[in-house]
JSON list of C-alpha atoms in Angstrom, two decimals:
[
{"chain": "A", "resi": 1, "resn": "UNK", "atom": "CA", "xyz": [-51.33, 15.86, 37.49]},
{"chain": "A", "resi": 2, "resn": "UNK", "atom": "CA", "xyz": [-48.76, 18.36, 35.62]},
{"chain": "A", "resi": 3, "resn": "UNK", "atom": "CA", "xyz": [-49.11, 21.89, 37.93]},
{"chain": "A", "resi": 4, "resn": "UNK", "atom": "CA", "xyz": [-50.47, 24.45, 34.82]},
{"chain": "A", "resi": 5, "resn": "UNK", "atom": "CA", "xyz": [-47.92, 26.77, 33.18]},
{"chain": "A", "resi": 6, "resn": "UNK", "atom": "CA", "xyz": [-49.87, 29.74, 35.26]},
{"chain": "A", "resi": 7, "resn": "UNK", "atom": "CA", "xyz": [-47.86, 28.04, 38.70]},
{"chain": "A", "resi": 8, "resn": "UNK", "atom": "CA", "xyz": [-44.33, 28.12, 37.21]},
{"chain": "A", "resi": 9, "resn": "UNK", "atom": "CA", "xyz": [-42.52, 31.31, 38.65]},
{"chain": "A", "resi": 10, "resn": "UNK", "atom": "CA", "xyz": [-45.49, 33.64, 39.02]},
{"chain": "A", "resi": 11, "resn": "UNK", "atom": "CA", "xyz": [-46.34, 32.97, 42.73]},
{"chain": "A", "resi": 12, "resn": "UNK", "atom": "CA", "xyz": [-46.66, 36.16, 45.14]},
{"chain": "A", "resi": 13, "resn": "UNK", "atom": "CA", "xyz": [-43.76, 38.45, 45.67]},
{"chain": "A", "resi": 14, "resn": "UNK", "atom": "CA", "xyz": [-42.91, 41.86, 47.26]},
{"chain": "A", "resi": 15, "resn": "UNK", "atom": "CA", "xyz": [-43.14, 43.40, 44.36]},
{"chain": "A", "resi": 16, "resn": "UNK", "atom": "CA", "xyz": [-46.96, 41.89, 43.35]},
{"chain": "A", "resi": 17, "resn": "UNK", "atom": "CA", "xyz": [-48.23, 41.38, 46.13]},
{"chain": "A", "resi": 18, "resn": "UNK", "atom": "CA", "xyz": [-49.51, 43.19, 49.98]},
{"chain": "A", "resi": 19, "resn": "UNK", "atom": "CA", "xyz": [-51.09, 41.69, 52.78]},
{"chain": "A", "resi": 20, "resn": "UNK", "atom": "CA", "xyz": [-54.65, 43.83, 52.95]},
{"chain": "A", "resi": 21, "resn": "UNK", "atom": "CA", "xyz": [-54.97, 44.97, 56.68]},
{"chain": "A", "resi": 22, "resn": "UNK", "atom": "CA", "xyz": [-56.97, 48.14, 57.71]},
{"chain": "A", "resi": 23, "resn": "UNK", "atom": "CA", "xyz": [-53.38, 49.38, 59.46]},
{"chain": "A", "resi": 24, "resn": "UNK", "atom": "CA", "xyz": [-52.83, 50.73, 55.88]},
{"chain": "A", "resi": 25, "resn": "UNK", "atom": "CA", "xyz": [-55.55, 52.82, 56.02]},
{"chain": "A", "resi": 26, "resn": "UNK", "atom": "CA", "xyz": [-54.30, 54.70, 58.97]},
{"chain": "A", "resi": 27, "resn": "UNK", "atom": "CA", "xyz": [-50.55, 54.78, 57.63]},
{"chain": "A", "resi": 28, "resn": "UNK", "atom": "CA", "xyz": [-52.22, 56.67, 54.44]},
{"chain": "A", "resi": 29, "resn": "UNK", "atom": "CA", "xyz": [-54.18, 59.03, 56.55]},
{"chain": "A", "resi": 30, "resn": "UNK", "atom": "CA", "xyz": [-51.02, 59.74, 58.60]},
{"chain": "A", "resi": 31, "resn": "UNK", "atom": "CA", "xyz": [-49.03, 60.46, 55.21]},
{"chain": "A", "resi": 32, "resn": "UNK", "atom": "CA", "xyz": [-50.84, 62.31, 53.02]},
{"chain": "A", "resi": 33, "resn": "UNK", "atom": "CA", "xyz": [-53.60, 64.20, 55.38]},
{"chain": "A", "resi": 34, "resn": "UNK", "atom": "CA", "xyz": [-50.91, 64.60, 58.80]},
{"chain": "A", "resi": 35, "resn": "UNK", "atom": "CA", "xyz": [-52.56, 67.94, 60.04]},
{"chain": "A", "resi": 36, "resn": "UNK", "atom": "CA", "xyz": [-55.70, 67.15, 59.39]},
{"chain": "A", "resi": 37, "resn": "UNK", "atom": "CA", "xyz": [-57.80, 66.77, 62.14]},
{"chain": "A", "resi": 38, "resn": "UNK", "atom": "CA", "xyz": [-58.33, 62.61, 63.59]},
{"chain": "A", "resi": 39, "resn": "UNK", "atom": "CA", "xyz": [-59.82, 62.78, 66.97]},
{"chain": "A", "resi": 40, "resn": "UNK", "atom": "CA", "xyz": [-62.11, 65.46, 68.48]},
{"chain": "A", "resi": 41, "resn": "UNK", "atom": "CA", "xyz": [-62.97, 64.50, 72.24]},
{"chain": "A", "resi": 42, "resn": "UNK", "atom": "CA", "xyz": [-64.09, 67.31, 74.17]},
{"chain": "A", "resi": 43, "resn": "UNK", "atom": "CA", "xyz": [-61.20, 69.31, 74.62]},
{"chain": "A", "resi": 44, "resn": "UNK", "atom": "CA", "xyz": [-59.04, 66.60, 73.16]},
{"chain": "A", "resi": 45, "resn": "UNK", "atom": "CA", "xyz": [-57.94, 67.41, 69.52]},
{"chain": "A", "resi": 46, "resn": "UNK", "atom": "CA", "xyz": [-55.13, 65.69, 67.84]},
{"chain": "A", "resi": 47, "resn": "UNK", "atom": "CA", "xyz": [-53.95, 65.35, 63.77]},
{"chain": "A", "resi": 48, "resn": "UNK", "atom": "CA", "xyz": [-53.89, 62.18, 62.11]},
{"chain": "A", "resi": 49, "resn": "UNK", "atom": "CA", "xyz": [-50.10, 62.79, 62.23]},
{"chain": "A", "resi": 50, "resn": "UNK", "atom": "CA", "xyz": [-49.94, 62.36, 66.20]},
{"chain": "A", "resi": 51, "resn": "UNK", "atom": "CA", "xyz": [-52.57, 59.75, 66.43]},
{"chain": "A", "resi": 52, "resn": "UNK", "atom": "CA", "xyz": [-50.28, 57.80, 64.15]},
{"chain": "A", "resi": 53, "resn": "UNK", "atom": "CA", "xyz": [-47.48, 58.17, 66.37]},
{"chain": "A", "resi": 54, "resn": "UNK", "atom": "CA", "xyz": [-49.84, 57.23, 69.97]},
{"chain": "A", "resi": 55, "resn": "UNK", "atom": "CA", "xyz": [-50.90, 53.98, 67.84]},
{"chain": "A", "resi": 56, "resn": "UNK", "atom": "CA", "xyz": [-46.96, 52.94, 67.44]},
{"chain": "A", "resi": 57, "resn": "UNK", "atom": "CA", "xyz": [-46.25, 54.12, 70.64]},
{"chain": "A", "resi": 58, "resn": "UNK", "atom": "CA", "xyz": [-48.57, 51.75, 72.08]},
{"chain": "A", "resi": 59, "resn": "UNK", "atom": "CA", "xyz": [-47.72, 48.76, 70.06]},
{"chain": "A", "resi": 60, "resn": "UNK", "atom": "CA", "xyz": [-43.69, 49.42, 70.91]},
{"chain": "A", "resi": 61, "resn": "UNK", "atom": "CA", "xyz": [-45.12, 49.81, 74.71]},
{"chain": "A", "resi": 62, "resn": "UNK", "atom": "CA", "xyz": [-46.88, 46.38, 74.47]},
{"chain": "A", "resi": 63, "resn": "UNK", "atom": "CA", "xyz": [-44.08, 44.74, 73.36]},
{"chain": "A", "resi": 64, "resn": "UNK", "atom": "CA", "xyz": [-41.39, 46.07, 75.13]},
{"chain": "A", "resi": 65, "resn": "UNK", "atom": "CA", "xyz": [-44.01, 44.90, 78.60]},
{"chain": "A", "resi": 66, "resn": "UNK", "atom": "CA", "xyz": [-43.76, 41.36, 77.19]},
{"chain": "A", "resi": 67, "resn": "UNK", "atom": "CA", "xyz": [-47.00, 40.95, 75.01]},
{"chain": "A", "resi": 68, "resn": "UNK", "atom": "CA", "xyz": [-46.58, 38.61, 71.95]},
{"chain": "A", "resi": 69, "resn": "UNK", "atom": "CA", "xyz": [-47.74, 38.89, 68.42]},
{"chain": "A", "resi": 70, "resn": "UNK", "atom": "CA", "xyz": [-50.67, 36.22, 68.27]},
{"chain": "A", "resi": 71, "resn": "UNK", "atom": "CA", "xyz": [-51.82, 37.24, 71.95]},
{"chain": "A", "resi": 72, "resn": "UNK", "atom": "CA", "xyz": [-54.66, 39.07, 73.11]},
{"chain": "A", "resi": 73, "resn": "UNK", "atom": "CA", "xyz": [-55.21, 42.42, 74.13]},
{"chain": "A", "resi": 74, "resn": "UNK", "atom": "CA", "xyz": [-58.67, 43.27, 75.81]},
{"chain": "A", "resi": 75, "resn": "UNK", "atom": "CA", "xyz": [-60.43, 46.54, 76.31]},
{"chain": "A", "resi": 76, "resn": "UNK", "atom": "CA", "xyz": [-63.11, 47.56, 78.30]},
{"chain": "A", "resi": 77, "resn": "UNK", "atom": "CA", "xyz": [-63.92, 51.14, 77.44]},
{"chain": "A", "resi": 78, "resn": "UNK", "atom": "CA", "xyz": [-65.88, 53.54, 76.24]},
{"chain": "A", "resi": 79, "resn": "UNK", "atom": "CA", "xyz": [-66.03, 55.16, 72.59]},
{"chain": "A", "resi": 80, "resn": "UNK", "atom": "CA", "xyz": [-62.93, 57.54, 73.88]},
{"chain": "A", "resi": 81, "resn": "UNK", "atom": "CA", "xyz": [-59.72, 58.24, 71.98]},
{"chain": "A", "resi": 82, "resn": "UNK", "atom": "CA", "xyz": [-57.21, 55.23, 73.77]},
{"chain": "A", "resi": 83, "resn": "UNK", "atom": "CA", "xyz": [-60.29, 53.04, 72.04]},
{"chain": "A", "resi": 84, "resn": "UNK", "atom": "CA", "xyz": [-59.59, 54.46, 68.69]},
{"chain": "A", "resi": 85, "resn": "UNK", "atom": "CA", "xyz": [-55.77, 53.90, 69.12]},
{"chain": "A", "resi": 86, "resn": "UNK", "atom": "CA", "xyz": [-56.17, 50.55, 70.31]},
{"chain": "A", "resi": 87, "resn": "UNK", "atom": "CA", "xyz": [-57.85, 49.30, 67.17]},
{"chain": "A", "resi": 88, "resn": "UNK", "atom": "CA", "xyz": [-54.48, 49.96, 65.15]},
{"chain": "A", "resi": 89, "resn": "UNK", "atom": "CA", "xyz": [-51.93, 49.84, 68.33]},
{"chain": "A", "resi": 90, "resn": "UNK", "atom": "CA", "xyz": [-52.88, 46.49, 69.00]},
{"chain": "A", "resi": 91, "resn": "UNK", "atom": "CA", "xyz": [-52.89, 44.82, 65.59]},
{"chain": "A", "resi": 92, "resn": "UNK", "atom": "CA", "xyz": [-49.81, 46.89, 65.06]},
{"chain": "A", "resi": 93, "resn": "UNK", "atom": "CA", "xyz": [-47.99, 44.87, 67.42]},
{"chain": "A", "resi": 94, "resn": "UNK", "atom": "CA", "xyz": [-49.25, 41.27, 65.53]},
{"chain": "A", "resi": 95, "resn": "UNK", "atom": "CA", "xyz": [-51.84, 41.10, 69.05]},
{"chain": "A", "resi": 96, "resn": "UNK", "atom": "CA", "xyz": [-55.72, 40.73, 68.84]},
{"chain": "A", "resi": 97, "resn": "UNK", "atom": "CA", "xyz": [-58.05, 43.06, 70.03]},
{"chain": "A", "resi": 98, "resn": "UNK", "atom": "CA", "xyz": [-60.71, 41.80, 72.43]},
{"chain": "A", "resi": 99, "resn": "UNK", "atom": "CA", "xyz": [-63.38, 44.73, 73.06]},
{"chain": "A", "resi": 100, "resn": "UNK", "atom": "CA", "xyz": [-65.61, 44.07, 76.08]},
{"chain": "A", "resi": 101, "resn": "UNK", "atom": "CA", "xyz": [-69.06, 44.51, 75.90]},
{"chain": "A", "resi": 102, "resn": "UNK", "atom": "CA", "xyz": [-69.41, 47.50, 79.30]},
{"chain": "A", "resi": 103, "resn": "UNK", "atom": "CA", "xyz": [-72.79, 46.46, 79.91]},
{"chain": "A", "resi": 104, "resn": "UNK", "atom": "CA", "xyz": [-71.90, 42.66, 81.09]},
{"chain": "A", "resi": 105, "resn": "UNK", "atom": "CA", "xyz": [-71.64, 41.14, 84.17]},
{"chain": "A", "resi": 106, "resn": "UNK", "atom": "CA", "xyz": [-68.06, 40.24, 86.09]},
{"chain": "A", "resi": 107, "resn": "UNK", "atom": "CA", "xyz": [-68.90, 36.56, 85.69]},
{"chain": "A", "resi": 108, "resn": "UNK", "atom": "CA", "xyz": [-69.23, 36.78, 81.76]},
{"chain": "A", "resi": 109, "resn": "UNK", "atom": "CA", "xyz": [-66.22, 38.86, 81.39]},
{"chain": "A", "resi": 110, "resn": "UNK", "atom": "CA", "xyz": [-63.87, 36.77, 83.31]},
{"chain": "A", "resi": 111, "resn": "UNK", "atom": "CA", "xyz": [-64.99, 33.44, 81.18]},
{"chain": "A", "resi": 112, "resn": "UNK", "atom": "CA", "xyz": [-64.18, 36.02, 77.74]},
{"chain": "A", "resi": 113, "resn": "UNK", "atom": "CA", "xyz": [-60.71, 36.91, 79.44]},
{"chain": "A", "resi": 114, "resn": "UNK", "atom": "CA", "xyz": [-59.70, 33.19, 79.98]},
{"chain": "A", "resi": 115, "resn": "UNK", "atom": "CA", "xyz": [-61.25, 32.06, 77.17]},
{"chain": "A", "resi": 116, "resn": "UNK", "atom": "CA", "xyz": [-59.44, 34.56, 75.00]},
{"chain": "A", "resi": 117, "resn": "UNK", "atom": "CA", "xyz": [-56.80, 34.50, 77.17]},
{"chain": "A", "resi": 118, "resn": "UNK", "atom": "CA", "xyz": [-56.22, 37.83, 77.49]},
{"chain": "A", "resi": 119, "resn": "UNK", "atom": "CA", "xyz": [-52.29, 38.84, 78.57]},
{"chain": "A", "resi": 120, "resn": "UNK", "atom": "CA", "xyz": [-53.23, 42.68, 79.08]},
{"chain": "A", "resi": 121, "resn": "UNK", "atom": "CA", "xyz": [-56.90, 45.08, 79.24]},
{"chain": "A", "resi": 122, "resn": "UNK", "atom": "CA", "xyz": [-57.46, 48.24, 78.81]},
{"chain": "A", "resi": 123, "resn": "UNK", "atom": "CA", "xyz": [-59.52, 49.24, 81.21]},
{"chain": "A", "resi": 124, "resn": "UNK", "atom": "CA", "xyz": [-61.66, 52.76, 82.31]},
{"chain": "A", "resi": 125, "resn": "UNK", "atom": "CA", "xyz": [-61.53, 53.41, 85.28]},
{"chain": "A", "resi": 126, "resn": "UNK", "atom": "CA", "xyz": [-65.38, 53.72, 85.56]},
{"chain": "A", "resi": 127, "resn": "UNK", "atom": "CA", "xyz": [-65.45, 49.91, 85.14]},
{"chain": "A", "resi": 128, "resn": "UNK", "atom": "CA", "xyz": [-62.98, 49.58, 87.49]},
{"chain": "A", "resi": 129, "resn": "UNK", "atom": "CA", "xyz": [-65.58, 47.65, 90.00]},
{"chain": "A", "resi": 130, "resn": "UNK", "atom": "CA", "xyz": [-67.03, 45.37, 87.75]},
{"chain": "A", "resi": 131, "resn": "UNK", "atom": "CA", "xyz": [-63.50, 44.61, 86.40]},
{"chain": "A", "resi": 132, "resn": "UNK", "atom": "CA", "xyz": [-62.00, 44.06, 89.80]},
{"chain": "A", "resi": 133, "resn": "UNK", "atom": "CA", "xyz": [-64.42, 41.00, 89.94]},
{"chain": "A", "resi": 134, "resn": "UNK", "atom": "CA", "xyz": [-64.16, 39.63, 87.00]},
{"chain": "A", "resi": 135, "resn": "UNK", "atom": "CA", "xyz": [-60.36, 39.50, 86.92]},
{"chain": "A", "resi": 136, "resn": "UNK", "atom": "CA", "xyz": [-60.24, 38.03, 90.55]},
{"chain": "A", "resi": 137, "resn": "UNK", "atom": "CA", "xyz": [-62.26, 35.14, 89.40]},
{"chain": "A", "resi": 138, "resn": "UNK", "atom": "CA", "xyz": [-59.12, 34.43, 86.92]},
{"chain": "A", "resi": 139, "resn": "UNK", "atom": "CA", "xyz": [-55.90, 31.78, 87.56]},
{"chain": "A", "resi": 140, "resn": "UNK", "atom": "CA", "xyz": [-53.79, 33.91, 85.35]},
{"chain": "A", "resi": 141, "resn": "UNK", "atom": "CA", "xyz": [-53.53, 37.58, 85.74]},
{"chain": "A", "resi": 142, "resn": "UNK", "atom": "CA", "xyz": [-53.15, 40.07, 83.05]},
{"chain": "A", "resi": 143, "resn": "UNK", "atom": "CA", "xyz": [-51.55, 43.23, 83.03]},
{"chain": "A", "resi": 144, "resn": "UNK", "atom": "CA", "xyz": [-54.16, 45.72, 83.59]},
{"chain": "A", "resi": 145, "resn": "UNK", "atom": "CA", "xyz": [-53.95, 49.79, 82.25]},
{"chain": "A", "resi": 146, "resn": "UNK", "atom": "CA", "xyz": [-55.94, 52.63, 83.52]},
{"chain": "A", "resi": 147, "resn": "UNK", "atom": "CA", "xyz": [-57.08, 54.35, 80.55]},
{"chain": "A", "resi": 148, "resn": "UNK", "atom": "CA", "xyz": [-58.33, 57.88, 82.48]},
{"chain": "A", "resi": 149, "resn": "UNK", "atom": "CA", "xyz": [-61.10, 59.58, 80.47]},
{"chain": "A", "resi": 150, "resn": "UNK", "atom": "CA", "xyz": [-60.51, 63.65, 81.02]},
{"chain": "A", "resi": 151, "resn": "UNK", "atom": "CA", "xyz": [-63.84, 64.31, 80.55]},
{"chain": "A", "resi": 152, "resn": "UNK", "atom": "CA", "xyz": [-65.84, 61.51, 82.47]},
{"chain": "A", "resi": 153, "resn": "UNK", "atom": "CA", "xyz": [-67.08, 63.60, 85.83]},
{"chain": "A", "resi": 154, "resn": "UNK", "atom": "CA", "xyz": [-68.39, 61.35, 87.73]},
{"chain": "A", "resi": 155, "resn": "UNK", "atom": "CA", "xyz": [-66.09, 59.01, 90.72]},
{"chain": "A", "resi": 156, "resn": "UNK", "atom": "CA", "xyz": [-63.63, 56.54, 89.26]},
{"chain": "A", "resi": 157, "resn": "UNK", "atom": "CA", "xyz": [-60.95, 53.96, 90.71]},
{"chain": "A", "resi": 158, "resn": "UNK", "atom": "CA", "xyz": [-57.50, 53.25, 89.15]},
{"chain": "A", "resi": 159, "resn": "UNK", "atom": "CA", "xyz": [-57.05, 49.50, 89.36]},
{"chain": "A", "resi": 160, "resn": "UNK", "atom": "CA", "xyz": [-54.14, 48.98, 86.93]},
{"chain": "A", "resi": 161, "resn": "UNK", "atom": "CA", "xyz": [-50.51, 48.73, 87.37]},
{"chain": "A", "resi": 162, "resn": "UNK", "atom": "CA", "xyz": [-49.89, 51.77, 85.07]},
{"chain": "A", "resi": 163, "resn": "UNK", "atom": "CA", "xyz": [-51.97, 54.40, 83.51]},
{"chain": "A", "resi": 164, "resn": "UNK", "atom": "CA", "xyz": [-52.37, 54.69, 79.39]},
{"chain": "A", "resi": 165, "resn": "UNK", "atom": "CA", "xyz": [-50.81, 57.99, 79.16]},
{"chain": "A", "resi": 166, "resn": "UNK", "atom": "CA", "xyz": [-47.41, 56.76, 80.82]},
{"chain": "A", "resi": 167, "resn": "UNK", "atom": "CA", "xyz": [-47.65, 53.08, 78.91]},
{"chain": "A", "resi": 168, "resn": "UNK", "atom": "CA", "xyz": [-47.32, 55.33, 75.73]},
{"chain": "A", "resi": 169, "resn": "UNK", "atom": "CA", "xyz": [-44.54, 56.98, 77.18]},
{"chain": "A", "resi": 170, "resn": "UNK", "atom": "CA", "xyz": [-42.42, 53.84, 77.12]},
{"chain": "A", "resi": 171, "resn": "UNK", "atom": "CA", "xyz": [-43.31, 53.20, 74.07]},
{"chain": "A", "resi": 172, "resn": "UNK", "atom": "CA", "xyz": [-40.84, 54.15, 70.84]},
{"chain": "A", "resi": 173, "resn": "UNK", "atom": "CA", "xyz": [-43.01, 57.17, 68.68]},
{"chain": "A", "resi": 174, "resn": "UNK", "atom": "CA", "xyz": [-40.69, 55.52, 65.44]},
{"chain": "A", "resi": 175, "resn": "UNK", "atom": "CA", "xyz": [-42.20, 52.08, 66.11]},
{"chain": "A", "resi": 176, "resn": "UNK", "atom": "CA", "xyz": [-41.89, 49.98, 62.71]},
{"chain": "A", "resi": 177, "resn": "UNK", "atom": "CA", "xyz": [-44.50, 50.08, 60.69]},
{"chain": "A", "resi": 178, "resn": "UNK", "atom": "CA", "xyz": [-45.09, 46.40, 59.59]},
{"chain": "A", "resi": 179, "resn": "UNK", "atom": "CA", "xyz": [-47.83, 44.64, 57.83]},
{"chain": "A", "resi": 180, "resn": "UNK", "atom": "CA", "xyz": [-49.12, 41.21, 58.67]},
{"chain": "A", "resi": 181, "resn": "UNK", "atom": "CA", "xyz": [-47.15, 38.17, 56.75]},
{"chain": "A", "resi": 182, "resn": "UNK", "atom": "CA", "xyz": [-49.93, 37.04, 56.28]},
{"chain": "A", "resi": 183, "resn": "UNK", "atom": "CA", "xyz": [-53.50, 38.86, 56.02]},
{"chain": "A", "resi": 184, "resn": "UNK", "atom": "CA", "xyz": [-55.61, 35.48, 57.33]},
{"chain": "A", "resi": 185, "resn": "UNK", "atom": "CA", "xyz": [-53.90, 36.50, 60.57]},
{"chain": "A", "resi": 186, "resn": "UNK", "atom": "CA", "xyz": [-56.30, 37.37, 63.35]},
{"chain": "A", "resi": 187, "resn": "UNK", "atom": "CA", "xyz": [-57.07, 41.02, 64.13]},
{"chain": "A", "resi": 188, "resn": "UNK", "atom": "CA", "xyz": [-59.87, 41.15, 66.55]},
{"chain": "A", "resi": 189, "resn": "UNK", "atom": "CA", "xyz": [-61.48, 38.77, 68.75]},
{"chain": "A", "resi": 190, "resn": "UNK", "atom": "CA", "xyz": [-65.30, 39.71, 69.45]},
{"chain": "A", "resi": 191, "resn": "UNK", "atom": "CA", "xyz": [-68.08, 37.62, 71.77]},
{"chain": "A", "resi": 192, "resn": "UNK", "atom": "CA", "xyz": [-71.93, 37.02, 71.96]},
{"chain": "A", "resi": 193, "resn": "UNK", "atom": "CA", "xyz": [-73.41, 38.65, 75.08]},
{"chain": "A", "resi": 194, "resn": "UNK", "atom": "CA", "xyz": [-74.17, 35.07, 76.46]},
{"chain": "A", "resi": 195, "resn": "UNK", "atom": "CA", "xyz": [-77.81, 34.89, 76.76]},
{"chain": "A", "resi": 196, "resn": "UNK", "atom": "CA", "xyz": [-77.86, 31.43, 75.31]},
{"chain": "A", "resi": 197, "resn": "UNK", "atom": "CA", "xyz": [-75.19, 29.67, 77.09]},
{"chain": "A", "resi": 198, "resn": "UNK", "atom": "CA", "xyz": [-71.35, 30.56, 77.32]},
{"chain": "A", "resi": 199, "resn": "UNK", "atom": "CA", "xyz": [-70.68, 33.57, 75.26]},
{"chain": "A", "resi": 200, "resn": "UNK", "atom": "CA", "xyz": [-69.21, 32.38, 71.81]},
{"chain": "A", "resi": 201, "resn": "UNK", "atom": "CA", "xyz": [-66.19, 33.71, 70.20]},
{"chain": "A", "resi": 202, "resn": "UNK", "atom": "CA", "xyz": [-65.82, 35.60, 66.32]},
{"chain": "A", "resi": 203, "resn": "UNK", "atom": "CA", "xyz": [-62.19, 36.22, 65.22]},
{"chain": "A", "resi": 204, "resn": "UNK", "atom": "CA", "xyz": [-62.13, 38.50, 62.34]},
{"chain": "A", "resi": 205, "resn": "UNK", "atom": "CA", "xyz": [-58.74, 38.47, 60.32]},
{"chain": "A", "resi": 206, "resn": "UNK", "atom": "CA", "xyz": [-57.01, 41.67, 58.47]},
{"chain": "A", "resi": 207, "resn": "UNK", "atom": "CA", "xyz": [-58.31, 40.40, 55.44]},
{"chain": "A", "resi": 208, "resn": "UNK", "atom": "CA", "xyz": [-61.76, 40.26, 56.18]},
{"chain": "A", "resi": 209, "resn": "UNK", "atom": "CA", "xyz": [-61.66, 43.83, 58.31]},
{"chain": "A", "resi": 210, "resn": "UNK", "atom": "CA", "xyz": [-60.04, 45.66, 55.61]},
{"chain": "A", "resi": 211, "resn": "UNK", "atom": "CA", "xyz": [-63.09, 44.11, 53.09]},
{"chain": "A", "resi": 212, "resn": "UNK", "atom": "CA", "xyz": [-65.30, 44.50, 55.67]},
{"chain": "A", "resi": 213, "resn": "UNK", "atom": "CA", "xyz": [-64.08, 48.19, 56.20]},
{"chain": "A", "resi": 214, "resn": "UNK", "atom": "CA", "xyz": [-64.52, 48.88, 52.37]},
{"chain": "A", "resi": 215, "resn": "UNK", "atom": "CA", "xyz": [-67.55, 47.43, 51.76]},
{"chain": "A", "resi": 216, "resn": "UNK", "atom": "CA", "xyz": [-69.77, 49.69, 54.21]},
{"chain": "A", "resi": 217, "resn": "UNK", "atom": "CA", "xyz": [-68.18, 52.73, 52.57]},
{"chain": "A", "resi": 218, "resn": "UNK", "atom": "CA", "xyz": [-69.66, 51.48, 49.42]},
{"chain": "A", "resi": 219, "resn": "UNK", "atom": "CA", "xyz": [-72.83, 50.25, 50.94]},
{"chain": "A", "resi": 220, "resn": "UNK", "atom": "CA", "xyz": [-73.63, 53.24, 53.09]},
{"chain": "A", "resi": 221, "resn": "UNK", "atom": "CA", "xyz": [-72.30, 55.76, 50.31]},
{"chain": "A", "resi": 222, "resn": "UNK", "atom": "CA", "xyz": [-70.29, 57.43, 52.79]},
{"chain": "A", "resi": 223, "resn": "UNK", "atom": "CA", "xyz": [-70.22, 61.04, 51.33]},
{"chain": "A", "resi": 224, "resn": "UNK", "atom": "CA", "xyz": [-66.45, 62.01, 49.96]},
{"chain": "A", "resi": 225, "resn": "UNK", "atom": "CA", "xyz": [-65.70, 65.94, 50.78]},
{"chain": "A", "resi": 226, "resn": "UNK", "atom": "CA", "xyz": [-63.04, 66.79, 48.13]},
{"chain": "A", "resi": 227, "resn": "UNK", "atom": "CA", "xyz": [-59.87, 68.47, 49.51]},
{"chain": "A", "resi": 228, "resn": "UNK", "atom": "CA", "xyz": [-58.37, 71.22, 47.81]},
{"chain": "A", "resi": 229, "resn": "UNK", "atom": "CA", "xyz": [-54.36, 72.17, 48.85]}
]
């Protein structure tokens, strides 16, 4: 069969062609809106300018501690800031981000660590006993991170081998900013609760987070305030 005159030099290039990921949503924030306001926690306030900078921080930090594009990076946290930067940091580095469902028992988080097989976790130290069981029940250990949460009040336990704050502070703030090769790569890694049998796996890829990510501003009619400089 003769290939149609529409496949003779006009395949993708640089110049036609991007990789759709939801990291360029961030990048564009961080360009064109840097003092604008990105995280409010508490007391915590930062611009979309230093988030930015925390999310490449952590991806340089991950890599320079040995974690591979392609590998996994959980988190077991709550809806706190390091959650927020993980959800570009990690992707940023080519990993996959593995968010834990906090309400689950050690025994079904250790089978979604070594089934996702998870090289590093994020973890609050309010989990910290739940965690402690669940990684002991795994062959391979990851790296585990105290993420400290300034304003959680109550008694927590530090089980990691470093603390978030001082992971980012190995970590380069000019960390290159580089889109996937190729946007069917995977970006997150999420799991059933288990109430069925063995929790099951969903792997969502750039592509399908960034159309995802578009499609509920649509849907919902997310309300636009314009901005006036």
């Amino acid at each position: 069969m003769n290939a149609s005159i529409f496949d003779q030099g006009l395949s993708p290039t640089a110049a036609n062609h991007v990789a759709l990921s939801p990291l360029t949503f961030i990048e564009r924030s961080a360009s064109v809106y840097p003092d604008f306001p990105a995280v409010v926690h508490g007391s915590t306030r930062r611009t979309w300018s230093e988030t930015w900078t925390r999310c490449r921080q952590l991806a340089s930090a991950l890599e320079k501690r040995g974690i591979q594009p392609g590998q996994t990076v959980a988190a077991m946290l709550p809806n706190i800031p390091a959650m927020f930067e993980a959800h570009f940091g990690v992707p940023l580095a080519g990993c996959v981000l593995n968010t834990l469902n906090i309400r689950l028992d050690a025994e079904a988080i250790s089978y979604m660590l070594a089934h996702g097989e998870a090289k590093a976790i994020l973890v609050d130290p309010e989990f910290a006993g739940v965690m402690n069981e669940a990684v002991a029940l795994l062959d391979e250990k990851p790296l585990i991170i105290d993420v400290a949460d300034v304003e959680f009040l109550g008694e927590t336990q530090g089980i990691g081998e470093i603390e978030y704050e001082a992971l980012l502070a190995e970590g380069d703030p000019e960390y290159a900013y580089r889109l996937p090769s190729d946007e069917w790569q995977a970006i997150s890694l999420n799991y059933t609760s288990g109430t069925t049998g063995k929790p099951k796996g969903v792997v969502y890829h750039h592509r399908g987070a960034y159309l995802n990510a578009v499609s509920n501003i649509l849907e919902w009619a997310m309300p636009h305030h314009p901005v006036y400089l």
